[in-house]
DNA sequence: TCAATATTCAGCGTACATGCTGAATATAGT
DNA sequence: ACTATATTCAGCATGTACGCTGAATATTGA
């Protein structure tokens, strides 16, 4: 079961919180421009933070469902979970549909 | 000049942080379903929080550019700023374009 | 001007986020 | 088994977020 449920409020909270930090947005973009997958060490190398700090950012992103990971030998490969980003994009798309015009400011 | 600049990192941070809190997402949806505009008191009435707490959420949303406000007599009308939501939606849309396939995991 | 209504400001306590450092774990290669 | 490599865990200091309460401000109507 990959993730059939996860469309609750908590998911939104986790994802938006994860995206709130510049370093984490940059992690996502970095992985994206690398083709969608990247080793933890490679990602950490991009930042001036201590690598342990990046590790935690990766864990937060994974907990939010924005990344998934798998060991490959002695390194861990993270890769982007587009579906989760789509969840948020769809939430935002709500607001692009013109709302009920019957209730304009009275 | 409505908002020609505001496409920097800080804008993303403010908007994603603002969206990270369930109460603030609910504020946006509430205003949206009310037709796009709503008085502060009306909004506060929706929540079980102390109204001062909601005030602060409204300020955070306004600081993030997701709401704008104007006095109308003795009440303050907040209304939704769709453009700001679009800013974020566009950021997320990046990831829906298939990235450079030349760099697949080697 | 006075009282009522609508909203905001200021300050407090608790909890969590984020950076760090040092120690621990797991795998690969000799 | 031993060492180097790659990553994670644990704990600490600082700062900020979020709820609250009490006081302040602004506008309306008598």
PDB file of C-alpha atoms (C1' of nucleotides) in Angstrom:
ATOM      1  CA  UNK A   1       0.000   0.000   0.000  1.00  0.00           C
ATOM      2  CA  UNK A   2       1.826   3.035  -1.201  1.00  0.00           C
ATOM      3  CA  UNK A   3      -0.405   5.785   0.131  1.00  0.00           C
ATOM      4  CA  UNK A   4      -4.068   5.343  -0.621  1.00  0.00           C
ATOM      5  CA  UNK A   5      -5.311   7.433   2.308  1.00  0.00           C
ATOM      6  CA  UNK A   6      -3.287  10.576   3.021  1.00  0.00           C
ATOM      7  CA  UNK A   7      -5.640  13.327   1.848  1.00  0.00           C
ATOM      8  CA  UNK A   8      -6.487  14.608   5.292  1.00  0.00           C
ATOM      9  CA  UNK A   9      -5.743  17.930   6.948  1.00  0.00           C
ATOM     10  CA  UNK A  10      -2.570  16.575   8.499  1.00  0.00           C
ATOM     11  CA  UNK A  11      -1.184  15.904   5.073  1.00  0.00           C
ATOM     12  CA  UNK A  12      -1.663  19.512   4.063  1.00  0.00           C
ATOM     13  CA  UNK A  13      -0.110  20.707   7.262  1.00  0.00           C
ATOM     14  CA  UNK A  14       2.915  18.486   6.809  1.00  0.00           C
ATOM     15  CA  UNK A  15       3.408  19.433   3.187  1.00  0.00           C
ATOM     16  CA  UNK A  16       2.969  23.176   3.589  1.00  0.00           C
ATOM     17  CA  UNK A  17       5.178  23.211   6.656  1.00  0.00           C
ATOM     18  CA  UNK A  18       7.799  21.269   4.777  1.00  0.00           C
ATOM     19  CA  UNK A  19       7.669  23.715   1.884  1.00  0.00           C
ATOM     20  CA  UNK A  20       7.877  26.698   4.219  1.00  0.00           C
ATOM     21  CA  UNK A  21      11.619  26.338   4.715  1.00  0.00           C
ATOM     22  CA  UNK A  22      13.909  27.685   1.974  1.00  0.00           C
ATOM     23  CA  UNK A  23      16.418  24.892   2.411  1.00  0.00           C
ATOM     24  CA  UNK A  24      13.727  22.276   1.904  1.00  0.00           C
ATOM     25  CA  UNK A  25      12.358  23.948  -1.196  1.00  0.00           C
ATOM     26  CA  UNK A  26      15.888  24.041  -2.480  1.00  0.00           C
ATOM     27  CA  UNK A  27      16.322  20.347  -1.745  1.00  0.00           C
ATOM     28  CA  UNK A  28      13.290  19.590  -3.863  1.00  0.00           C
ATOM     29  CA  UNK A  29      14.503  21.754  -6.729  1.00  0.00           C
ATOM     30  CA  UNK A  30      17.973  20.271  -6.483  1.00  0.00           C
ATOM     31  CA  UNK A  31      16.668  16.732  -6.725  1.00  0.00           C
ATOM     32  CA  UNK A  32      14.321  17.769  -9.487  1.00  0.00           C
ATOM     33  CA  UNK A  33      17.088  19.267 -11.611  1.00  0.00           C
ATOM     34  CA  UNK A  34      19.166  16.193 -10.995  1.00  0.00           C
ATOM     35  CA  UNK A  35      16.538  14.088 -12.695  1.00  0.00           C
ATOM     36  CA  UNK A  36      14.322  13.226  -9.756  1.00  0.00           C
ATOM     37  CA  UNK A  37      16.675  11.144  -7.607  1.00  0.00           C
ATOM     38  CA  UNK A  38      19.765  11.914  -5.607  1.00  0.00           C
ATOM     39  CA  UNK A  39      21.899  10.495  -2.806  1.00  0.00           C
ATOM     40  CA  UNK A  40      21.676  12.098   0.631  1.00  0.00           C
ATOM     41  CA  UNK A  41      25.340  13.042   0.553  1.00  0.00           C
ATOM     42  CA  UNK A  42      25.066  14.705  -2.827  1.00  0.00           C
ATOM     43  CA  UNK A  43      22.160  16.750  -1.561  1.00  0.00           C
ATOM     44  CA  UNK A  44      23.952  17.694   1.629  1.00  0.00           C
ATOM     45  CA  UNK A  45      26.963  18.822  -0.403  1.00  0.00           C
ATOM     46  CA  UNK A  46      24.855  21.552  -1.985  1.00  0.00           C
ATOM     47  CA  UNK A  47      24.312  23.250   1.363  1.00  0.00           C
ATOM     48  CA  UNK A  48      26.588  25.087   3.721  1.00  0.00           C
ATOM     49  CA  UNK A  49      24.759  23.540   6.661  1.00  0.00           C
ATOM     50  CA  UNK A  50      26.220  20.711   8.657  1.00  0.00           C
ATOM     51  CA  UNK A  51      25.155  17.535   6.858  1.00  0.00           C
ATOM     52  CA  UNK A  52      23.212  16.397   9.884  1.00  0.00           C
ATOM     53  CA  UNK A  53      21.050  19.435   9.458  1.00  0.00           C
ATOM     54  CA  UNK A  54      20.299  18.450   5.891  1.00  0.00           C
ATOM     55  CA  UNK A  55      19.558  14.911   7.060  1.00  0.00           C
ATOM     56  CA  UNK A  56      16.798  16.278   9.222  1.00  0.00           C
ATOM     57  CA  UNK A  57      15.400  18.350   6.393  1.00  0.00           C
ATOM     58  CA  UNK A  58      15.322  15.203   4.296  1.00  0.00           C
ATOM     59  CA  UNK A  59      13.476  13.361   7.048  1.00  0.00           C
ATOM     60  CA  UNK A  60      10.925  16.141   7.277  1.00  0.00           C
ATOM     61  CA  UNK A  61      10.421  16.070   3.524  1.00  0.00           C
ATOM     62  CA  UNK A  62      10.053  12.313   3.603  1.00  0.00           C
ATOM     63  CA  UNK A  63       7.610  12.439   6.524  1.00  0.00           C
ATOM     64  CA  UNK A  64       5.567  14.922   4.512  1.00  0.00           C
ATOM     65  CA  UNK A  65       5.538  12.449   1.657  1.00  0.00           C
ATOM     66  CA  UNK A  66       7.386  14.776  -0.677  1.00  0.00           C
ATOM     67  CA  UNK A  67      10.357  12.427  -0.906  1.00  0.00           C
ATOM     68  CA  UNK A  68      10.785   8.705  -0.680  1.00  0.00           C
ATOM     69  CA  UNK A  69      14.028   6.924  -0.068  1.00  0.00           C
ATOM     70  CA  UNK A  70      15.770   3.620  -0.555  1.00  0.00           C
ATOM     71  CA  UNK A  71      19.184   2.322   0.335  1.00  0.00           C
ATOM     72  CA  UNK A  72      21.546   1.701  -2.513  1.00  0.00           C
ATOM     73  CA  UNK A  73      24.675   0.082  -1.167  1.00  0.00           C
ATOM     74  CA  UNK A  74      26.079   2.396   1.435  1.00  0.00           C
ATOM     75  CA  UNK A  75      24.132   5.398   0.397  1.00  0.00           C
ATOM     76  CA  UNK A  76      20.530   6.407   0.568  1.00  0.00           C
ATOM     77  CA  UNK A  77      18.813   7.621  -2.555  1.00  0.00           C
ATOM     78  CA  UNK A  78      16.024  10.089  -2.153  1.00  0.00           C
ATOM     79  CA  UNK A  79      13.554  10.715  -4.882  1.00  0.00           C
ATOM     80  CA  UNK A  80      10.855  13.173  -5.534  1.00  0.00           C
ATOM     81  CA  UNK A  81       7.219  12.254  -4.985  1.00  0.00           C
ATOM     82  CA  UNK A  82       5.333  14.314  -7.494  1.00  0.00           C
ATOM     83  CA  UNK A  83       1.958  13.051  -6.358  1.00  0.00           C
ATOM     84  CA  UNK A  84       2.347  14.780  -3.053  1.00  0.00           C
ATOM     85  CA  UNK A  85       3.162  18.069  -4.693  1.00  0.00           C
ATOM     86  CA  UNK A  86       0.079  17.616  -6.821  1.00  0.00           C
ATOM     87  CA  UNK A  87      -2.017  17.255  -3.682  1.00  0.00           C
ATOM     88  CA  UNK A  88      -1.077  20.793  -2.705  1.00  0.00           C
ATOM     89  CA  UNK A  89      -1.344  22.148  -6.197  1.00  0.00           C
ATOM     90  CA  UNK A  90      -4.886  20.813  -6.343  1.00  0.00           C
ATOM     91  CA  UNK A  91      -5.728  22.442  -3.028  1.00  0.00           C
ATOM     92  CA  UNK A  92      -4.579  25.769  -4.429  1.00  0.00           C
ATOM     93  CA  UNK A  93      -6.442  25.216  -7.667  1.00  0.00           C
ATOM     94  CA  UNK A  94      -9.713  25.489  -5.715  1.00  0.00           C
ATOM     95  CA  UNK A  95      -9.214  29.198  -5.593  1.00  0.00           C
ATOM     96  CA  UNK A  96      -8.744  29.620  -9.311  1.00  0.00           C
ATOM     97  CA  UNK A  97     -12.268  28.459  -9.955  1.00  0.00           C
ATOM     98  CA  UNK A  98     -14.477  31.532  -9.714  1.00  0.00           C
ATOM     99  CA  UNK A  99     -16.464  31.170  -6.508  1.00  0.00           C
ATOM    100  CA  UNK A 100     -20.248  31.277  -6.300  1.00  0.00           C
ATOM    101  CA  UNK A 101     -21.032  34.742  -7.703  1.00  0.00           C
ATOM    102  CA  UNK A 102     -24.409  34.772  -5.896  1.00  0.00           C
ATOM    103  CA  UNK A 103     -22.664  35.783  -2.699  1.00  0.00           C
ATOM    104  CA  UNK A 104     -20.662  38.847  -3.791  1.00  0.00           C
ATOM    105  CA  UNK A 105     -19.991  41.371  -1.026  1.00  0.00           C
ATOM    106  CA  UNK A 106     -23.464  42.647  -0.050  1.00  0.00           C
TER     107      UNK A 106
ATOM    108  CA  UNK B   1       2.167  49.432  -8.842  1.00  0.00           C
ATOM    109  CA  UNK B   2       0.205  46.597  -7.401  1.00  0.00           C
ATOM    110  CA  UNK B   3       2.911  44.035  -6.881  1.00  0.00           C
ATOM    111  CA  UNK B   4       5.475  44.019  -9.623  1.00  0.00           C
ATOM    112  CA  UNK B   5       8.360  42.810  -7.452  1.00  0.00           C
ATOM    113  CA  UNK B   6       7.399  40.210  -4.826  1.00  0.00           C
ATOM    114  CA  UNK B   7       8.601  37.030  -6.511  1.00  0.00           C
ATOM    115  CA  UNK B   8      11.565  36.475  -4.241  1.00  0.00           C
ATOM    116  CA  UNK B   9      12.322  33.686  -1.831  1.00  0.00           C
ATOM    117  CA  UNK B  10      10.840  35.577   1.094  1.00  0.00           C
ATOM    118  CA  UNK B  11       7.500  35.648  -0.629  1.00  0.00           C
ATOM    119  CA  UNK B  12       7.476  31.881  -0.927  1.00  0.00           C
ATOM    120  CA  UNK B  13       8.515  31.485   2.668  1.00  0.00           C
ATOM    121  CA  UNK B  14       5.759  33.807   3.876  1.00  0.00           C
ATOM    122  CA  UNK B  15       3.097  32.176   1.767  1.00  0.00           C
ATOM    123  CA  UNK B  16       3.983  28.578   2.524  1.00  0.00           C
ATOM    124  CA  UNK B  17       4.339  29.336   6.231  1.00  0.00           C
ATOM    125  CA  UNK B  18       0.976  31.057   6.183  1.00  0.00           C
ATOM    126  CA  UNK B  19      -0.615  28.069   4.495  1.00  0.00           C
ATOM    127  CA  UNK B  20       0.995  25.657   6.935  1.00  0.00           C
ATOM    128  CA  UNK B  21      -1.509  26.405   9.695  1.00  0.00           C
ATOM    129  CA  UNK B  22      -4.923  24.708   9.480  1.00  0.00           C
ATOM    130  CA  UNK B  23      -6.741  27.742  10.882  1.00  0.00           C
ATOM    131  CA  UNK B  24      -5.261  29.959   8.209  1.00  0.00           C
ATOM    132  CA  UNK B  25      -6.162  27.586   5.411  1.00  0.00           C
ATOM    133  CA  UNK B  26      -9.636  27.498   6.819  1.00  0.00           C
ATOM    134  CA  UNK B  27      -9.767  31.295   6.866  1.00  0.00           C
ATOM    135  CA  UNK B  28      -8.940  31.363   3.187  1.00  0.00           C
ATOM    136  CA  UNK B  29     -11.559  28.767   2.358  1.00  0.00           C
ATOM    137  CA  UNK B  30     -14.128  30.540   4.508  1.00  0.00           C
ATOM    138  CA  UNK B  31     -13.582  33.839   2.742  1.00  0.00           C
ATOM    139  CA  UNK B  32     -13.552  32.076  -0.578  1.00  0.00           C
ATOM    140  CA  UNK B  33     -16.919  30.405   0.011  1.00  0.00           C
ATOM    141  CA  UNK B  34     -18.312  33.712   1.178  1.00  0.00           C
ATOM    142  CA  UNK B  35     -17.624  35.192  -2.231  1.00  0.00           C
ATOM    143  CA  UNK B  36     -14.091  36.454  -1.731  1.00  0.00           C
ATOM    144  CA  UNK B  37     -14.607  39.110   0.954  1.00  0.00           C
ATOM    145  CA  UNK B  38     -15.542  39.002   4.615  1.00  0.00           C
ATOM    146  CA  UNK B  39     -15.396  41.140   7.761  1.00  0.00           C
ATOM    147  CA  UNK B  40     -12.837  40.245  10.427  1.00  0.00           C
ATOM    148  CA  UNK B  41     -15.562  39.591  12.977  1.00  0.00           C
ATOM    149  CA  UNK B  42     -17.453  37.273  10.679  1.00  0.00           C
ATOM    150  CA  UNK B  43     -14.284  35.316  10.102  1.00  0.00           C
ATOM    151  CA  UNK B  44     -13.449  35.168  13.798  1.00  0.00           C
ATOM    152  CA  UNK B  45     -16.956  33.889  14.541  1.00  0.00           C
ATOM    153  CA  UNK B  46     -16.220  30.747  12.567  1.00  0.00           C
ATOM    154  CA  UNK B  47     -13.469  29.728  14.968  1.00  0.00           C
ATOM    155  CA  UNK B  48     -13.487  28.585  18.557  1.00  0.00           C
ATOM    156  CA  UNK B  49     -10.288  30.530  19.173  1.00  0.00           C
ATOM    157  CA  UNK B  50     -10.282  33.820  21.000  1.00  0.00           C
ATOM    158  CA  UNK B  51     -10.940  36.462  18.340  1.00  0.00           C
ATOM    159  CA  UNK B  52      -7.551  38.042  19.026  1.00  0.00           C
ATOM    160  CA  UNK B  53      -5.977  34.821  17.916  1.00  0.00           C
ATOM    161  CA  UNK B  54      -7.844  35.004  14.649  1.00  0.00           C
ATOM    162  CA  UNK B  55      -6.783  38.636  14.268  1.00  0.00           C
ATOM    163  CA  UNK B  56      -3.195  37.498  14.313  1.00  0.00           C
ATOM    164  CA  UNK B  57      -3.862  34.821  11.742  1.00  0.00           C
ATOM    165  CA  UNK B  58      -5.434  37.456   9.527  1.00  0.00           C
ATOM    166  CA  UNK B  59      -2.379  39.660   9.916  1.00  0.00           C
ATOM    167  CA  UNK B  60      -0.115  36.807   8.981  1.00  0.00           C
ATOM    168  CA  UNK B  61      -2.203  36.076   5.917  1.00  0.00           C
ATOM    169  CA  UNK B  62      -2.171  39.730   4.943  1.00  0.00           C
ATOM    170  CA  UNK B  63       1.586  40.001   5.488  1.00  0.00           C
ATOM    171  CA  UNK B  64       1.986  37.012   3.205  1.00  0.00           C
ATOM    172  CA  UNK B  65      -0.053  38.843   0.590  1.00  0.00           C
ATOM    173  CA  UNK B  66      -2.803  36.235   0.617  1.00  0.00           C
ATOM    174  CA  UNK B  67      -5.362  38.707   1.922  1.00  0.00           C
ATOM    175  CA  UNK B  68      -5.828  42.431   1.581  1.00  0.00           C
ATOM    176  CA  UNK B  69      -7.990  44.561   3.814  1.00  0.00           C
ATOM    177  CA  UNK B  70      -9.851  47.845   3.945  1.00  0.00           C
ATOM    178  CA  UNK B  71     -11.910  49.548   6.608  1.00  0.00           C
ATOM    179  CA  UNK B  72     -15.602  49.753   5.955  1.00  0.00           C
ATOM    180  CA  UNK B  73     -17.119  51.880   8.687  1.00  0.00           C
ATOM    181  CA  UNK B  74     -16.256  50.292  11.965  1.00  0.00           C
ATOM    182  CA  UNK B  75     -15.330  46.961  10.533  1.00  0.00           C
ATOM    183  CA  UNK B  76     -12.456  45.696   8.473  1.00  0.00           C
ATOM    184  CA  UNK B  77     -13.140  43.769   5.310  1.00  0.00           C
ATOM    185  CA  UNK B  78     -10.608  41.195   4.251  1.00  0.00           C
ATOM    186  CA  UNK B  79     -10.528  39.848   0.795  1.00  0.00           C
ATOM    187  CA  UNK B  80      -8.731  37.092  -0.955  1.00  0.00           C
ATOM    188  CA  UNK B  81      -5.710  37.808  -3.145  1.00  0.00           C
ATOM    189  CA  UNK B  82      -5.776  35.110  -5.767  1.00  0.00           C
ATOM    190  CA  UNK B  83      -2.595  36.313  -7.452  1.00  0.00           C
ATOM    191  CA  UNK B  84      -0.591  35.344  -4.434  1.00  0.00           C
ATOM    192  CA  UNK B  85      -2.019  31.867  -4.410  1.00  0.00           C
ATOM    193  CA  UNK B  86      -1.159  31.618  -8.065  1.00  0.00           C
ATOM    194  CA  UNK B  87       2.452  32.464  -7.252  1.00  0.00           C
ATOM    195  CA  UNK B  88       2.673  29.302  -5.197  1.00  0.00           C
ATOM    196  CA  UNK B  89       0.690  27.231  -7.599  1.00  0.00           C
ATOM    197  CA  UNK B  90       3.135  28.198 -10.321  1.00  0.00           C
ATOM    198  CA  UNK B  91       6.069  27.255  -8.127  1.00  0.00           C
ATOM    199  CA  UNK B  92       4.563  23.807  -7.690  1.00  0.00           C
ATOM    200  CA  UNK B  93       3.775  23.522 -11.365  1.00  0.00           C
ATOM    201  CA  UNK B  94       7.528  23.391 -12.068  1.00  0.00           C
ATOM    202  CA  UNK B  95       7.522  19.855 -10.857  1.00  0.00           C
ATOM    203  CA  UNK B  96       4.806  18.699 -13.163  1.00  0.00           C
ATOM    204  CA  UNK B  97       6.945  19.414 -16.199  1.00  0.00           C
ATOM    205  CA  UNK B  98       9.034  16.325 -16.817  1.00  0.00           C
ATOM    206  CA  UNK B  99      12.605  17.206 -15.877  1.00  0.00           C
ATOM    207  CA  UNK B 100      15.584  16.840 -18.193  1.00  0.00           C
ATOM    208  CA  UNK B 101      15.600  13.102 -18.963  1.00  0.00           C
ATOM    209  CA  UNK B 102      19.324  13.219 -19.844  1.00  0.00           C
ATOM    210  CA  UNK B 103      20.180  13.034 -16.165  1.00  0.00           C
ATOM    211  CA  UNK B 104      18.260   9.973 -15.016  1.00  0.00           C
ATOM    212  CA  UNK B 105      19.771   8.156 -12.051  1.00  0.00           C
ATOM    213  CA  UNK B 106      23.101   6.853 -13.420  1.00  0.00           C
TER     214      UNK B 106
ATOM    215  C1'  DT C   1     -19.317  63.706  24.704  1.00  0.00           C
ATOM    216  C1'  DC C   2     -20.705  58.944  26.295  1.00  0.00           C
ATOM    217  C1'  DA C   3     -21.663  54.147  25.522  1.00  0.00           C
ATOM    218  C1'  DA C   4     -21.619  50.352  22.462  1.00  0.00           C
ATOM    219  C1'  DT C   5     -19.459  47.915  18.745  1.00  0.00           C
ATOM    220  C1'  DA C   6     -15.447  46.188  16.079  1.00  0.00           C
ATOM    221  C1'  DT C   7     -10.875  45.424  15.892  1.00  0.00           C
ATOM    222  C1'  DT C   8      -6.020  45.671  17.339  1.00  0.00           C
ATOM    223  C1'  DC C   9      -1.893  45.830  20.501  1.00  0.00           C
ATOM    224  C1'  DA C  10       1.041  44.035  24.282  1.00  0.00           C
ATOM    225  C1'  DG C  11       2.651  40.662  27.114  1.00  0.00           C
ATOM    226  C1'  DC C  12       2.865  35.717  28.964  1.00  0.00           C
ATOM    227  C1'  DG C  13       3.724  30.513  28.948  1.00  0.00           C
ATOM    228  C1'  DT C  14       4.435  26.460  26.457  1.00  0.00           C
ATOM    229  C1'  DA C  15       5.909  23.971  22.756  1.00  0.00           C
ATOM    230  C1'  DC C  16       8.334  23.192  18.609  1.00  0.00           C
ATOM    231  C1'  DA C  17      11.848  24.325  14.817  1.00  0.00           C
ATOM    232  C1'  DT C  18      16.475  24.866  13.485  1.00  0.00           C
ATOM    233  C1'  DG C  19      21.119  25.322  13.798  1.00  0.00           C
ATOM    234  C1'  DC C  20      25.051  23.045  16.029  1.00  0.00           C
ATOM    235  C1'  DT C  21      28.356  19.045  17.889  1.00  0.00           C
ATOM    236  C1'  DG C  22      29.625  14.345  19.191  1.00  0.00           C
ATOM    237  C1'  DA C  23      28.584   9.580  19.111  1.00  0.00           C
ATOM    238  C1'  DA C  24      26.484   5.649  16.766  1.00  0.00           C
ATOM    239  C1'  DT C  25      25.207   2.643  12.992  1.00  0.00           C
ATOM    240  C1'  DA C  26      25.568   0.245   8.520  1.00  0.00           C
ATOM    241  C1'  DT C  27      27.879  -1.110   4.233  1.00  0.00           C
ATOM    242  C1'  DA C  28      32.092  -1.819   1.071  1.00  0.00           C
ATOM    243  C1'  DG C  29      36.497  -3.075   0.102  1.00  0.00           C
ATOM    244  C1'  DT C  30      41.055  -4.888   1.612  1.00  0.00           C
TER     245       DT C  30
ATOM    246  C1'  DA D   1      38.254  -8.548  11.060  1.00  0.00           C
ATOM    247  C1'  DC D   2      39.477  -3.604  10.181  1.00  0.00           C
ATOM    248  C1'  DT D   3      39.130   0.893   8.119  1.00  0.00           C
ATOM    249  C1'  DA D   4      36.958   4.249   5.353  1.00  0.00           C
ATOM    250  C1'  DT D   5      32.662   5.933   3.694  1.00  0.00           C
ATOM    251  C1'  DA D   6      27.782   7.304   4.126  1.00  0.00           C
ATOM    252  C1'  DT D   7      24.196   8.331   6.883  1.00  0.00           C
ATOM    253  C1'  DT D   8      21.564   8.746  11.189  1.00  0.00           C
ATOM    254  C1'  DC D   9      20.616   9.484  16.240  1.00  0.00           C
ATOM    255  C1'  DA D  10      20.808  12.198  20.591  1.00  0.00           C
ATOM    256  C1'  DG D  11      21.187  16.190  23.012  1.00  0.00           C
ATOM    257  C1'  DC D  12      21.741  21.355  23.501  1.00  0.00           C
ATOM    258  C1'  DA D  13      20.836  26.572  22.800  1.00  0.00           C
ATOM    259  C1'  DT D  14      18.226  29.936  20.739  1.00  0.00           C
ATOM    260  C1'  DG D  15      14.441  31.836  18.543  1.00  0.00           C
ATOM    261  C1'  DT D  16       9.763  31.913  17.000  1.00  0.00           C
ATOM    262  C1'  DA D  17       4.771  30.332  16.726  1.00  0.00           C
ATOM    263  C1'  DC D  18       0.418  30.014  18.892  1.00  0.00           C
ATOM    264  C1'  DG D  19      -2.834  29.971  22.257  1.00  0.00           C
ATOM    265  C1'  DC D  20      -4.451  32.922  26.036  1.00  0.00           C
ATOM    266  C1'  DT D  21      -5.913  37.463  28.761  1.00  0.00           C
ATOM    267  C1'  DG D  22      -6.300  42.407  29.603  1.00  0.00           C
ATOM    268  C1'  DA D  23      -5.909  46.965  27.869  1.00  0.00           C
ATOM    269  C1'  DA D  24      -6.149  50.169  23.980  1.00  0.00           C
ATOM    270  C1'  DT D  25      -7.905  52.229  19.765  1.00  0.00           C
ATOM    271  C1'  DA D  26     -11.354  53.678  16.277  1.00  0.00           C
ATOM    272  C1'  DT D  27     -16.016  54.369  14.590  1.00  0.00           C
ATOM    273  C1'  DT D  28     -21.110  54.917  15.099  1.00  0.00           C
ATOM    274  C1'  DG D  29     -25.290  56.683  17.082  1.00  0.00           C
ATOM    275  C1'  DA D  30     -27.791  58.977  20.967  1.00  0.00           C
TER     276       DA D  30
END
